PDB file of C-alpha atoms and ligand atoms in Angstrom:
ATOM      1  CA  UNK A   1       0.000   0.000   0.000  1.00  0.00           C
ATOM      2  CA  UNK A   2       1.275   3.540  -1.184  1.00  0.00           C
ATOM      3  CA  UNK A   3       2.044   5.722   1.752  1.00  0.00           C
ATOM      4  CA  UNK A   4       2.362   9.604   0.992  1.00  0.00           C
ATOM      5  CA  UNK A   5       4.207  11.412   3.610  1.00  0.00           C
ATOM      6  CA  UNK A   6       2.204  15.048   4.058  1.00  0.00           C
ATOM      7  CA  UNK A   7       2.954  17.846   6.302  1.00  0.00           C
ATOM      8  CA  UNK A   8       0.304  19.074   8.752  1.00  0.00           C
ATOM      9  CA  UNK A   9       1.279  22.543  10.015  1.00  0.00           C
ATOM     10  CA  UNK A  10       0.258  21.499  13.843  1.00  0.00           C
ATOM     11  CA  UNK A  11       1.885  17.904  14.094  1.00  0.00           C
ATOM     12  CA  UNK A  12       5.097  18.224  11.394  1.00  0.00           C
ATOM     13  CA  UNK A  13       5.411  15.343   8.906  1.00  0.00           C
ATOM     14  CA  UNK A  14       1.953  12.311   8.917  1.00  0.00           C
ATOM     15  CA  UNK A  15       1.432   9.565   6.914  1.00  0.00           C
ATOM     16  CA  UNK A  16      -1.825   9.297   5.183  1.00  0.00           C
ATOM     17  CA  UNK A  17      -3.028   6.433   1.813  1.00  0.00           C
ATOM     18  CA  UNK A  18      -3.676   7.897  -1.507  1.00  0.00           C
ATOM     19  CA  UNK A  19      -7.813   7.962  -0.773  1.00  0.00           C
ATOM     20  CA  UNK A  20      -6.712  10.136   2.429  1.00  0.00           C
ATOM     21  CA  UNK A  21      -6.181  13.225  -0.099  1.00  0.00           C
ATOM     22  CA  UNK A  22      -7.887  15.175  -2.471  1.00  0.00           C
ATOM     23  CA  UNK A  23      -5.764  16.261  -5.351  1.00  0.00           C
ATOM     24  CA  UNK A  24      -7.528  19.533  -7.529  1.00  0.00           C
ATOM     25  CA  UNK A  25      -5.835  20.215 -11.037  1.00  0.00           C
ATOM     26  CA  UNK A  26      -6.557  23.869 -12.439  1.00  0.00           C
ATOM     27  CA  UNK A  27      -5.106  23.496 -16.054  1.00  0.00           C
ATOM     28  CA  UNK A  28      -4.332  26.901 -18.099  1.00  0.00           C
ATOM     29  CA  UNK A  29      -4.873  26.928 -22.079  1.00  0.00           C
ATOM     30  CA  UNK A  30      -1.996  25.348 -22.591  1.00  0.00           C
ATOM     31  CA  UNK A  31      -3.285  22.423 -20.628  1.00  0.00           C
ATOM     32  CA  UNK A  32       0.264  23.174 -18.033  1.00  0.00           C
ATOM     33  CA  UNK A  33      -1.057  22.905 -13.649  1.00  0.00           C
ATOM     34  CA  UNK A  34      -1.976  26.178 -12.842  1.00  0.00           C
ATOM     35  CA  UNK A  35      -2.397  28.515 -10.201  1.00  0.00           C
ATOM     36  CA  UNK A  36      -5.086  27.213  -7.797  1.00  0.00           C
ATOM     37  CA  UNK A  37      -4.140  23.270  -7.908  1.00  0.00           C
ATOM     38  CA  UNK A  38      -4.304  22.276  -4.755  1.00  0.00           C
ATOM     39  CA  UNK A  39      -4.122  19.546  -2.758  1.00  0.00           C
ATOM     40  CA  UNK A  40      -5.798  18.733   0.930  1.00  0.00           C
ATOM     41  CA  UNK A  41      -6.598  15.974   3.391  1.00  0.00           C
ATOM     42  CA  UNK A  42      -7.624  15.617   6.904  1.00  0.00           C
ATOM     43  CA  UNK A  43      -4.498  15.053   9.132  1.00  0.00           C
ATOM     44  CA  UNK A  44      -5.141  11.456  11.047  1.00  0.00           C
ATOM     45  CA  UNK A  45      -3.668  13.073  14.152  1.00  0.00           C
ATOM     46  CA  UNK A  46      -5.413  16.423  15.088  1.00  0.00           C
ATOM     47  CA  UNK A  47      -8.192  15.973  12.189  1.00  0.00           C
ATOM     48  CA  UNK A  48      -7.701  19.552  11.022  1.00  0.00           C
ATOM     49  CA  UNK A  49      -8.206  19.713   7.288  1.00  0.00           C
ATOM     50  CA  UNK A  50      -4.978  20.882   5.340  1.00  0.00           C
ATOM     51  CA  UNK A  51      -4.840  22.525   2.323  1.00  0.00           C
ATOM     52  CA  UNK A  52      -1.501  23.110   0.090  1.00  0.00           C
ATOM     53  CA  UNK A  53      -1.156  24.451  -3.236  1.00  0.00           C
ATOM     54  CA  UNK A  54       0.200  21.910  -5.605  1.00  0.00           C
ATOM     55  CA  UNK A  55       2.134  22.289  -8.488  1.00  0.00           C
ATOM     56  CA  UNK A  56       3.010  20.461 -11.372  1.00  0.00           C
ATOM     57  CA  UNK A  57       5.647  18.296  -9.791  1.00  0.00           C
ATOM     58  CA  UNK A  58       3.620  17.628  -6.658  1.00  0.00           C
ATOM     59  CA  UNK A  59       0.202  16.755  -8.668  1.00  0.00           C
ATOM     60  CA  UNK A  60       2.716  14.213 -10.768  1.00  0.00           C
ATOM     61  CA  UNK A  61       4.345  12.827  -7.475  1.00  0.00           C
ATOM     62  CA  UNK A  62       0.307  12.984  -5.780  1.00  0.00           C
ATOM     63  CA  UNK A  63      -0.729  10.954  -8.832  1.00  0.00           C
ATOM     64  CA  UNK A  64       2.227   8.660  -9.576  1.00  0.00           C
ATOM     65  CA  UNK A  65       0.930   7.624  -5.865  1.00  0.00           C
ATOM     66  CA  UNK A  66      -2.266   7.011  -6.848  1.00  0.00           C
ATOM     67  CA  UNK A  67      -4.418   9.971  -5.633  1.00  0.00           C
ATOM     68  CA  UNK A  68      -7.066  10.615  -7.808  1.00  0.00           C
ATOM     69  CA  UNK A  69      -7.219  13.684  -9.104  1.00  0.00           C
ATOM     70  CA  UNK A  70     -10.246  16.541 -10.073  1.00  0.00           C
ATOM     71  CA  UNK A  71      -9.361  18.418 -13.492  1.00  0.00           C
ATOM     72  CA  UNK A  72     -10.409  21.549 -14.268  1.00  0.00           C
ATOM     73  CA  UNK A  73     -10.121  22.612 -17.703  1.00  0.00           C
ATOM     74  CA  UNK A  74      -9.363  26.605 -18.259  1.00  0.00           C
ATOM     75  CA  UNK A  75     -12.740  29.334 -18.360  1.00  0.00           C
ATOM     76  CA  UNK A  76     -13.692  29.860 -21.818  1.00  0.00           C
ATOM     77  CA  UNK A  77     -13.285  33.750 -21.793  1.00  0.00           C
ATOM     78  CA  UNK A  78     -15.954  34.209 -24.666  1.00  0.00           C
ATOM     79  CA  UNK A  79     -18.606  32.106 -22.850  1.00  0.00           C
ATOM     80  CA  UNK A  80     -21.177  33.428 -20.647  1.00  0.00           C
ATOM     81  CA  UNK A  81     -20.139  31.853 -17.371  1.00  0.00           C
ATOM     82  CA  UNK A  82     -23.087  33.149 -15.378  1.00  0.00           C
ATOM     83  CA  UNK A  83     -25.588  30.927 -14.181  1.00  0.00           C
ATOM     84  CA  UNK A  84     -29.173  32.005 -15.386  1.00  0.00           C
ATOM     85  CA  UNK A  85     -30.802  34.392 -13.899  1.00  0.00           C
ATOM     86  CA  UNK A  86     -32.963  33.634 -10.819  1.00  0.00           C
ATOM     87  CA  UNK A  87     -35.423  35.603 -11.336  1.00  0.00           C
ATOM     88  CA  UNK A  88     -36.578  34.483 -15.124  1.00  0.00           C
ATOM     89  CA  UNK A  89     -39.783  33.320 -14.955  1.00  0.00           C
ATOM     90  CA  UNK A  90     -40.172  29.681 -15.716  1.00  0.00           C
ATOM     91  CA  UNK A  91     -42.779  28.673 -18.593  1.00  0.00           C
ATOM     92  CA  UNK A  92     -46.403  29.467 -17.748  1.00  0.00           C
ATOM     93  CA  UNK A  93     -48.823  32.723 -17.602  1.00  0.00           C
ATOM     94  CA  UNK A  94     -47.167  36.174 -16.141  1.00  0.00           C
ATOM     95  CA  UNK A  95     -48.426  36.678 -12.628  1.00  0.00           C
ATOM     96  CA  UNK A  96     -50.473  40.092 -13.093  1.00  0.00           C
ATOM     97  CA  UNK A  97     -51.813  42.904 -10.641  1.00  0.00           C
ATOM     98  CA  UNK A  98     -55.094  40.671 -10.660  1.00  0.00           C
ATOM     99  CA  UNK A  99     -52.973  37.873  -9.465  1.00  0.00           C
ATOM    100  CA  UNK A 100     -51.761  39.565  -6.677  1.00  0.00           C
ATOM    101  CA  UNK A 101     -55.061  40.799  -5.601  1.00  0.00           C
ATOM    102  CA  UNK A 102     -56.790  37.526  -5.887  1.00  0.00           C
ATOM    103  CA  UNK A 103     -53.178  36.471  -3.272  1.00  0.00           C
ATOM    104  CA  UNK A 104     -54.052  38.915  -1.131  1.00  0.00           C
ATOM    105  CA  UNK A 105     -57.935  38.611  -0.586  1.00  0.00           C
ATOM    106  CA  UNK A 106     -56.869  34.606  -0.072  1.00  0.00           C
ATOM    107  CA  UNK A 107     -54.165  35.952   2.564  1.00  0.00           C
ATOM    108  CA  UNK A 108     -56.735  37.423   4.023  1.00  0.00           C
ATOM    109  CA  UNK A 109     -59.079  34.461   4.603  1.00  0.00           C
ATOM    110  CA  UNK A 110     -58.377  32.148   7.325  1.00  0.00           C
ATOM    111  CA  UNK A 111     -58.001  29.091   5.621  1.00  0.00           C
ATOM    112  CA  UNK A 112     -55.774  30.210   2.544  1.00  0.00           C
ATOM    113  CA  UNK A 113     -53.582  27.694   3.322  1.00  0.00           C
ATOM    114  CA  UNK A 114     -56.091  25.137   2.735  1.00  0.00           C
ATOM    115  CA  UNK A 115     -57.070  26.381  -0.202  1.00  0.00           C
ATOM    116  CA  UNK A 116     -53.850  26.422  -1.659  1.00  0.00           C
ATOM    117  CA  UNK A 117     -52.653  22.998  -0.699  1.00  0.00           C
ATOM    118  CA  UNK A 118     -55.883  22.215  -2.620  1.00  0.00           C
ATOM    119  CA  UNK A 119     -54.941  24.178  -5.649  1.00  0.00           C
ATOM    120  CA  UNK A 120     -53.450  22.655  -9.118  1.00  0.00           C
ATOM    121  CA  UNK A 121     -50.616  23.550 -10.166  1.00  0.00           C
TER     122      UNK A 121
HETATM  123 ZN1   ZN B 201      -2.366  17.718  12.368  1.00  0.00          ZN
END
């Protein structure tokens, strides 16, 4: 069984297995390890969770070992990285100013939530 020998800034040098750490790869366009690799794992002896940057010779040395390791390929600066936004309104019929009334006279009742557990959707 591979041991890899880590450092844990509290307890000096610990010896953890390959599944003990998580290796990150951040590649840039060239497809080189970039800034942001990193590697981390929960020391065995305090249980803090360690975090190192990693570059290309350590992610070689982490994998030759047999940690498995996340890739990250490099942002496409032309795509739209932003997640959609919340607030677009999924298919169906706008809610209008009659809507809201109708919400509030039912807010007003005493049994609206009744009556809109009982409601389609
Ligand atoms: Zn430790």
């Amino acid at each position: 069984m591979t041991r890899i020998r880590a450092s844990c800034p509290s307890c000096g040098e610990v010896d953890l297995r390959p599944a003990d750490l998580t290796l990150t790869i951040v590649r840039d366009a060239d497809g080189q390890v970039a800034d942001g690799s990193a590697y981390r794992f929960r020391c065995p002896a305090c249980t803090h969770v360690v975090a190192k940057p990693a570059d290309a010779r350590i992610a070689d040395l982490l994998r030759t070992g047999g940690v498995e390791a996340e890739e990250f390929e490099p942002a496409n600066e032309d795509a739209d990285q932003r997640p959609p936004h919340p607030e677009l309104p999924p298919d169906g019929p706008r809610l209008t100013h009659d809507d809201l009334l109708d919400l509030h006279l039912l807010l007003a009742t005493g049994s609206w939530f009744e009556q809109l557990l009982t409601t389609s959707r």
